[in-house]
Each structure stands twice: as structure tokens, then as C-alpha cells.
Short mmCIF file of C-alpha atoms in Angstrom, two decimals:
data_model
loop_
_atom_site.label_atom_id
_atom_site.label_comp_id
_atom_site.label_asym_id
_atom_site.label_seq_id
_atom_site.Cartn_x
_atom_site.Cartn_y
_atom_site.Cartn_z
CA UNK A 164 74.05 49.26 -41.06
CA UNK A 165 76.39 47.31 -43.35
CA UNK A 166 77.48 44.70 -41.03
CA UNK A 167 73.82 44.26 -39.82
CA UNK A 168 72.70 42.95 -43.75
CA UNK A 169 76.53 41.54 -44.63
CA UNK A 170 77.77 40.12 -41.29
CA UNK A 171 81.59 40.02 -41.13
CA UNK A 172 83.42 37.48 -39.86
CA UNK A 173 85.81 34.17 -40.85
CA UNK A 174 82.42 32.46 -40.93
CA UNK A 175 80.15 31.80 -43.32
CA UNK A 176 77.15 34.84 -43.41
CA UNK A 177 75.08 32.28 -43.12
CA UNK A 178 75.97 31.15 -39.91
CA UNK A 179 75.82 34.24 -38.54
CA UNK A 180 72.21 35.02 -39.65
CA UNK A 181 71.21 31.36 -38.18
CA UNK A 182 72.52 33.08 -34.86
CA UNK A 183 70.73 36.08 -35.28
CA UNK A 184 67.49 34.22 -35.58
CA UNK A 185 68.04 32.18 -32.57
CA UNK A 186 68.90 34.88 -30.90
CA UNK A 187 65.82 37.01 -31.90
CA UNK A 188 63.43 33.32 -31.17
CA UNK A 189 65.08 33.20 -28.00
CA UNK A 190 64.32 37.05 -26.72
CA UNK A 191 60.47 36.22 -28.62
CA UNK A 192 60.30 33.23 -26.47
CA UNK A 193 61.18 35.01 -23.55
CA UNK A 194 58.70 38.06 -23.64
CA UNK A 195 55.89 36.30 -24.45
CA UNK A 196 56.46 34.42 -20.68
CA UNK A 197 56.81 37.71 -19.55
CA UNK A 198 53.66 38.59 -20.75
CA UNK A 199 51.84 35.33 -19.89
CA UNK A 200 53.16 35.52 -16.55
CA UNK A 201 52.17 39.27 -15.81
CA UNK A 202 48.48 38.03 -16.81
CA UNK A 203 48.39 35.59 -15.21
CA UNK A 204 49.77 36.97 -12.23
CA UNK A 205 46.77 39.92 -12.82
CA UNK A 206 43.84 38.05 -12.99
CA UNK A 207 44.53 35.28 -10.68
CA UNK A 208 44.64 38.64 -7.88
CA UNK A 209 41.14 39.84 -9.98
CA UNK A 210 39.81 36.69 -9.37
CA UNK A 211 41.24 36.26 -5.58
CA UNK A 212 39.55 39.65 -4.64
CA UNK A 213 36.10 39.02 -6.26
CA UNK A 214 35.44 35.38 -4.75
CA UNK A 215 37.68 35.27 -1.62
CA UNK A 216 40.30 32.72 -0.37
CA UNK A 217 40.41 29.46 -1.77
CA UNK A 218 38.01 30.77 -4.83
CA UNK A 219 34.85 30.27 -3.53
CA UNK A 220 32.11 32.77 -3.91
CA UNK A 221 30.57 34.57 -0.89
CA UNK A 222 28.20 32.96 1.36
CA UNK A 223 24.80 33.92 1.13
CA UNK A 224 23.96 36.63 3.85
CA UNK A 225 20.80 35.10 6.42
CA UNK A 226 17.91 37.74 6.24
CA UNK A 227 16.67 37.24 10.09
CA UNK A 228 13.09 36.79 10.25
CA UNK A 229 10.80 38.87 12.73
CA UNK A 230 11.74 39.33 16.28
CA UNK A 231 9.03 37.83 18.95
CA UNK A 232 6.58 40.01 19.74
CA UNK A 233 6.30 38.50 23.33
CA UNK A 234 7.94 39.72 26.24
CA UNK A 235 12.05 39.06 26.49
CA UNK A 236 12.92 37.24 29.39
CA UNK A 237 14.67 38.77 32.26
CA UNK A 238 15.87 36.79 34.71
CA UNK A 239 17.92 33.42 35.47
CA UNK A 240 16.00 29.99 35.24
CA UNK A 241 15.13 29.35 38.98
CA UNK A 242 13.32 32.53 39.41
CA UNK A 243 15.01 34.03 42.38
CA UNK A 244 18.09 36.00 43.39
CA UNK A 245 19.68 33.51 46.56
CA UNK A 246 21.47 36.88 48.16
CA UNK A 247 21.93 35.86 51.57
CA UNK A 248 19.59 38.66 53.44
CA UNK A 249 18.79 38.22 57.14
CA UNK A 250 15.27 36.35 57.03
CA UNK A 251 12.79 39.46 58.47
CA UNK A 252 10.07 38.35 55.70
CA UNK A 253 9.32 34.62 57.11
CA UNK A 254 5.90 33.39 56.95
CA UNK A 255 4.22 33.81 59.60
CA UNK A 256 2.09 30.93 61.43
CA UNK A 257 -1.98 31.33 61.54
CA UNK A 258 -3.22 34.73 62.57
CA UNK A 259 -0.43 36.12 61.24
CA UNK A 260 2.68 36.27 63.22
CA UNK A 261 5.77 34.19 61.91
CA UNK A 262 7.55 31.80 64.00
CA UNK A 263 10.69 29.75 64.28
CA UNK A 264 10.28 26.30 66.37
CA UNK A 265 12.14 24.61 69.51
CA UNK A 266 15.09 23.62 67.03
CA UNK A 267 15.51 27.06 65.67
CA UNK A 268 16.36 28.96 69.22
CA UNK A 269 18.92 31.08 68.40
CA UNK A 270 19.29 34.55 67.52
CA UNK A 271 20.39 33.23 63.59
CA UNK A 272 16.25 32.23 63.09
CA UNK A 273 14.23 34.07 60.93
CA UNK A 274 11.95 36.46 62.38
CA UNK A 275 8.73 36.60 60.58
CA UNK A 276 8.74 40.30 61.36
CA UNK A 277 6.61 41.44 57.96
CA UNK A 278 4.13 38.88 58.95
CA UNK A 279 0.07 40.28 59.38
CA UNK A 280 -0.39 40.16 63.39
CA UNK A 281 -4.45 39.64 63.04
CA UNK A 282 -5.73 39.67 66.05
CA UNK A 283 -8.85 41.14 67.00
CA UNK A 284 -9.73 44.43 68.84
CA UNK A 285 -6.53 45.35 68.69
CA UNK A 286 -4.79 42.29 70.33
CA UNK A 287 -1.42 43.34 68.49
CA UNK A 288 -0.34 39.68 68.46
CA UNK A 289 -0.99 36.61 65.76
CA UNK A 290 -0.99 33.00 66.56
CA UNK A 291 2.47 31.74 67.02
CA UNK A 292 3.94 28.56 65.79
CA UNK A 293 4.31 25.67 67.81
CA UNK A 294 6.79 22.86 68.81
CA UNK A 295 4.89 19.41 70.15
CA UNK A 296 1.87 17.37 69.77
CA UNK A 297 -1.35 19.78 69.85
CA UNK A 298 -4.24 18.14 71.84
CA UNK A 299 -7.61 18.19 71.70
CA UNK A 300 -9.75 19.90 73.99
CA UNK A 301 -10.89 16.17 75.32
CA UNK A 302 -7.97 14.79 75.71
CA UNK A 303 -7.52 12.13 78.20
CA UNK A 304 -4.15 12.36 78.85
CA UNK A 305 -3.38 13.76 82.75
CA UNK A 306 -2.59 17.43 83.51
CA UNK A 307 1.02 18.05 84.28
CA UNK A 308 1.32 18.90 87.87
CA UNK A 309 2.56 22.58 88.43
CA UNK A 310 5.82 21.73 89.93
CA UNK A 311 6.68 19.64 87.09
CA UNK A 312 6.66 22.09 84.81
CA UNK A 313 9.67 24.77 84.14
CA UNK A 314 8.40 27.60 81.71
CA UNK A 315 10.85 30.11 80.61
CA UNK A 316 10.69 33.23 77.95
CA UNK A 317 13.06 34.60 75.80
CA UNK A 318 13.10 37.08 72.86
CA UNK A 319 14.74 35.98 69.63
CA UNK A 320 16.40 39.22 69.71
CA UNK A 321 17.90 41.48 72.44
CA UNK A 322 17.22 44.72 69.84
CA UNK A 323 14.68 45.43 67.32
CA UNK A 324 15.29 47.52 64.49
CA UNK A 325 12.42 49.72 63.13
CA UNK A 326 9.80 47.80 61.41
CA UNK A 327 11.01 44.52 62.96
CA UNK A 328 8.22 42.97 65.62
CA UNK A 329 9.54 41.18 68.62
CA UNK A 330 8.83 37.34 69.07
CA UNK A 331 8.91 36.11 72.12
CA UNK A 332 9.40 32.19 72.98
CA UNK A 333 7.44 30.60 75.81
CA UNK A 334 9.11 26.99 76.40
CA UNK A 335 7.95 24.75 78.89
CA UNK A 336 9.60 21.74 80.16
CA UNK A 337 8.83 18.76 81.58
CA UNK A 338 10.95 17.78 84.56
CA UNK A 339 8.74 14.12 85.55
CA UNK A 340 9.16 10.85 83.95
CA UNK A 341 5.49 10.40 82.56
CA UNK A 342 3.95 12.20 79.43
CA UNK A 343 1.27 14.77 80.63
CA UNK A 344 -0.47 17.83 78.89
CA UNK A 345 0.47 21.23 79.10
CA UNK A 346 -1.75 24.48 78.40
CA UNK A 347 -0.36 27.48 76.34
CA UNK A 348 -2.80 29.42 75.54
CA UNK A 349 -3.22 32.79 75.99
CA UNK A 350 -5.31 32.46 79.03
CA UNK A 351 -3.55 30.23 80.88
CA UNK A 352 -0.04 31.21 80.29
CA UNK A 353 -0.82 34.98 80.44
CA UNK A 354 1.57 37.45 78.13
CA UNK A 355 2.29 40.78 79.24
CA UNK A 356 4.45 43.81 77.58
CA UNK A 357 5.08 46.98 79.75
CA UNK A 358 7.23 49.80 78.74
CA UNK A 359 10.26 50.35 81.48
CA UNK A 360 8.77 52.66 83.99
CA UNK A 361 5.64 52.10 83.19
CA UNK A 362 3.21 50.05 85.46
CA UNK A 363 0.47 49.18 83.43
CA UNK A 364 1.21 46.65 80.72
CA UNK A 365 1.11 47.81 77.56
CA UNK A 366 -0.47 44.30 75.77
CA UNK A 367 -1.44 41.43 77.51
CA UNK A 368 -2.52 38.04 75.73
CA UNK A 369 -5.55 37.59 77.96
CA UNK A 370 -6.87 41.29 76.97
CA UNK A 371 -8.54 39.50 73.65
CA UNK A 372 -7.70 36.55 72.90
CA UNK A 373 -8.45 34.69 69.33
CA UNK A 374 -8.17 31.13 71.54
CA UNK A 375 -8.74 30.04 74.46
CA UNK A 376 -6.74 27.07 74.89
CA UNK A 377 -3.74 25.89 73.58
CA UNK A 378 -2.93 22.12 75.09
CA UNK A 379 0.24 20.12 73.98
CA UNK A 380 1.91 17.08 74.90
CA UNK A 381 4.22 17.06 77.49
CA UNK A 382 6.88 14.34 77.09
CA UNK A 383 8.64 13.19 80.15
CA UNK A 384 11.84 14.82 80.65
CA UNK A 385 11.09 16.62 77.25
CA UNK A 386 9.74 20.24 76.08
CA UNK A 387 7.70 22.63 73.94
CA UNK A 388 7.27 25.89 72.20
CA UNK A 389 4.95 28.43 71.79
CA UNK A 390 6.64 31.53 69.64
CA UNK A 391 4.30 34.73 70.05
CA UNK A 392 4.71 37.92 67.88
CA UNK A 393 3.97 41.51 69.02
CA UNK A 394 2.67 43.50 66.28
CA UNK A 395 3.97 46.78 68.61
CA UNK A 396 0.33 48.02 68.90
CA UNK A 397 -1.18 48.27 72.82
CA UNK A 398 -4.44 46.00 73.98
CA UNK A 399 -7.36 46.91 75.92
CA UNK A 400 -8.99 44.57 78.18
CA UNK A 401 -12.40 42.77 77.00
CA UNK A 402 -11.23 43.52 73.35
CA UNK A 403 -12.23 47.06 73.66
CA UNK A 404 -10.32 49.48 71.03
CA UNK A 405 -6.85 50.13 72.63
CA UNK A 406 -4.70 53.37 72.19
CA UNK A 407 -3.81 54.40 68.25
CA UNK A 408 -0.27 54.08 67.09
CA UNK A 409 2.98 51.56 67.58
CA UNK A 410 4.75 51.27 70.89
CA UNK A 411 7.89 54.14 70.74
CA UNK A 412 11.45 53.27 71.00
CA UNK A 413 12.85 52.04 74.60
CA UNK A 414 13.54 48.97 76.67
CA UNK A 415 10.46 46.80 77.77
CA UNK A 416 9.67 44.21 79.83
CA UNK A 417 8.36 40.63 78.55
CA UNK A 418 6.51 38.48 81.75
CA UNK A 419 4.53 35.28 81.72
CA UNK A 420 2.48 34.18 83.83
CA UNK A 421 1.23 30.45 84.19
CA UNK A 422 0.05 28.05 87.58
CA UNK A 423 2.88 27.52 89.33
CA UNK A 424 5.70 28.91 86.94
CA UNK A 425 6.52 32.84 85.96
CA UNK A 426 9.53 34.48 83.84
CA UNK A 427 10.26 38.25 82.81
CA UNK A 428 12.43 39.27 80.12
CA UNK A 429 13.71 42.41 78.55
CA UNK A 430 13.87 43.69 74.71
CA UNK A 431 14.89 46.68 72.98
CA UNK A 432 13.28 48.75 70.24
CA UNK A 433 16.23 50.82 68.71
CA UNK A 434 14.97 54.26 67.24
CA UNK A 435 15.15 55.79 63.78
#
């Protein structure tokens, strides 16, 4: 404790308490930028946490306001699913039955099949829709003669599922070189459906017709159409009520009959 009041030494005591003192500033010095560092180093974290990165305060939460009381809606602008499904819904033509045109032959055309077949006393077949000019019952322009005229039939489908109805297209060509007038109609080119084995038809267009008449231009060297769709129910003759129920499963025959031209087809209506 001696030497710490009376410092020893070839120097002056004086000198050696000048030390001490700078010493003792020195270590001072030192711990209080300890100390201001360790605050500093404190609150700046204190502050960090309460306001976030960078120092700014919180952003004000959004309250949402009150959700719509209408409807939400459900489906894609556009309003309908494209999904690629064969076409058995197709609208059908007047009276019902749905029909594709000369253009639309193959098997690939929509069938109309959940059109409403119409027809009166039971006729199980709507109007079908028609390729060509449609004529008036007046119409001046000549007849075609019979042996100018090729008619054929054909069903837009060899088998018919459950629920689908046949369509048959009549087509009738023109082999001359002049324009003349055809009839279609379900009088004149006469319909028939008979079951295989069977030898009474099963419908016939001339049983009850809705029309009697159905003239279209002929173009030389051209054609027309005239699509008609079975409903599967039977016919009765002078539109009396025909047998209940839809024609069964099996393999039936298709015939027309017109002056001077005839075809027969077959179909198929697959079971269950």
C-alpha cells in the first residue's frame, strides 16, 4: 500500500502519479464506450423489433367491408363448357325432328335425336329439314319427268343407341339439263318402316301426314334433301291412334316410294 501513495522509482513521484491518472482517464474513457455502445446496441434492437425493418411503423391493417349479398358467380365468361360430345341434342327442324342438310351427309352430322317428333295421331315423325329452293304450291316451273329423277335413302347411322331416333335422308337428283320441280312430301314420296320379318310396315309417312306437299327446285344435273326423323312410335292409317309404346330393338327396313323411283335401306336399334 506504500508504493501505491509513495511511488518508487529514479523518477520524480510526480511523474508517476501523472501516469497513474492517464492511465485511470484512459480505462474511464474506455468503459464509458463500452457502456454507450451496449445501449446503443440495446435499443437500436428495441426499436428494430417494435417498428420493423427500415424503422417504419406497421401498416395499417384494411378492415374488409361486407361481402355481396348477391349470388357468386360460377362459371367461365362465355357461358358454356365446349367438351366435344357427339351432337344427339341438335335442333330439330319444324314439327320437331332435327336435321342435318345435303352438305352434312356423313355419319359425323349431328343427329337431332332429343328433338320433339310432333306429328299428329301418332305419325311418330316431325318435319325434316330441307336442302333446295321450296316452291309454292303454284309454281310454274315444269314437273321433272320420272326418269329424270334418281331418289335414293340412307340412314345417318347404321346403329342406334337407346334413346337415339333414326333419320333417314331422301335425296333426289336430277339427271336432265333443265331446272324442273320435284315433290317430297309425304304423299308423294311415301316413307315406310317395317321391322325384319315383319310384313306390315310399322310407320308409313302417308298414314297421317302434317303436309301434303313438299315441292323443291330441281336444278339440272343438281340435287336435294329431305332428312325425316322417326320418333320410334308405330302409325295407323287415316291418323287413327296406332299401337302404345316405342319400336323394340332389331334390324328394320327403311323403303321409299315415289313415281318412277324406289330405294330400301336397313338400320339397327342396339338394345339396353
Amino acid at each position: 500500500m506504500g508504493s501505491l501513495r509513495n511511488p518508487i522509482g529514479p523518477l520524480p513521484s510526480s511523474i508517476y502519479w501523472r501516469r497513474r491518472v492517464v492511465l485511470l482517464s484512459v480505462v474511464a474513457v474506455l468503459a464509458l464506450l463500452v457502456t454507450w455502445l451496449v445501449v446503443s446496441v440495446g435499443g437500436g434492437g428495441k426499436r428494430d423489433g417494435a417498428s420493423g425493418s427500415g424503422g417504419h411503423s406497421p401498416a395499417p391493417s384494411i378492415t374488409p367491408g361486407d361481402s355481396p349479398s348477391g349470388p357468386a358467380i360460377s362459371e367461365h365468361p362465355g357461358g358454356r363448357d365446349e367438351s366435344g360430345e357427339d351432337d344427339e341434342s341438335g335442333t330439330g327442324g319444324s314439327g320437331g325432328a332435327g336435321g342435318e342438310g345435303e352438305g352434312a351427309e356423313g355419319d359425323a352430322s349431328g343427329d337431332g335425336d332429343s328433338g320433339s317428333g310432333s306429328g299428329t295421331g301418332g305419325g311418330g315423325a316431325g318435319g325434316g329439314e330441307t336442302t333446295g329452293e321450296q316452291l309454292p304450291a303454284g309454281s310454274t316451273l315444269a314437273n321433272c319427268p320420272a326418269d329424270a329423277v334418281e331418289m335414293s335413302l340412307r340412314p345417318t347411322k347404321n346403329t342406334y343407341e337407346p334413346g337415339q331416333k333414326p333419320k333417314l335422308v331422301l335425296k333426289a337428283e336430277n339427271t336432265s339439263k333443265a331446272d324442273c320441280k320435284v315433290d317430297l312430301g309425304p304423299k308423294t314420296a311415301v316413307l315406310t318402316i317395317t321391322e325384319t320379318g315383319e310384313d306390315k310396315p310399322l310407320w308409313s309417312s302417308a298414314h297421317c301426314p302434317a303436309t301434303g306437299s313438299l315441292l323443291l327446285k330441281l336444278p339440272a344435273q343438281g340435287s336435294v334433301t329431305h332428312t325425316v326423323t322417326w320418333d320410334r312410335r308405330a302409325s295407323a292409317d287415316k291418323c287413327a291412334t296406332p299401337p302404345a309404346g316405342a319400336a323394340g330393338p332389331g334390324t328394320y327396313l327403311a323403303e321409299v316410294k315415289a313415281p318412277g323411283a324406289t330405294d330400301k335401306i336397313s338400320f339397327v336399334l342396339a338394345k339396353d
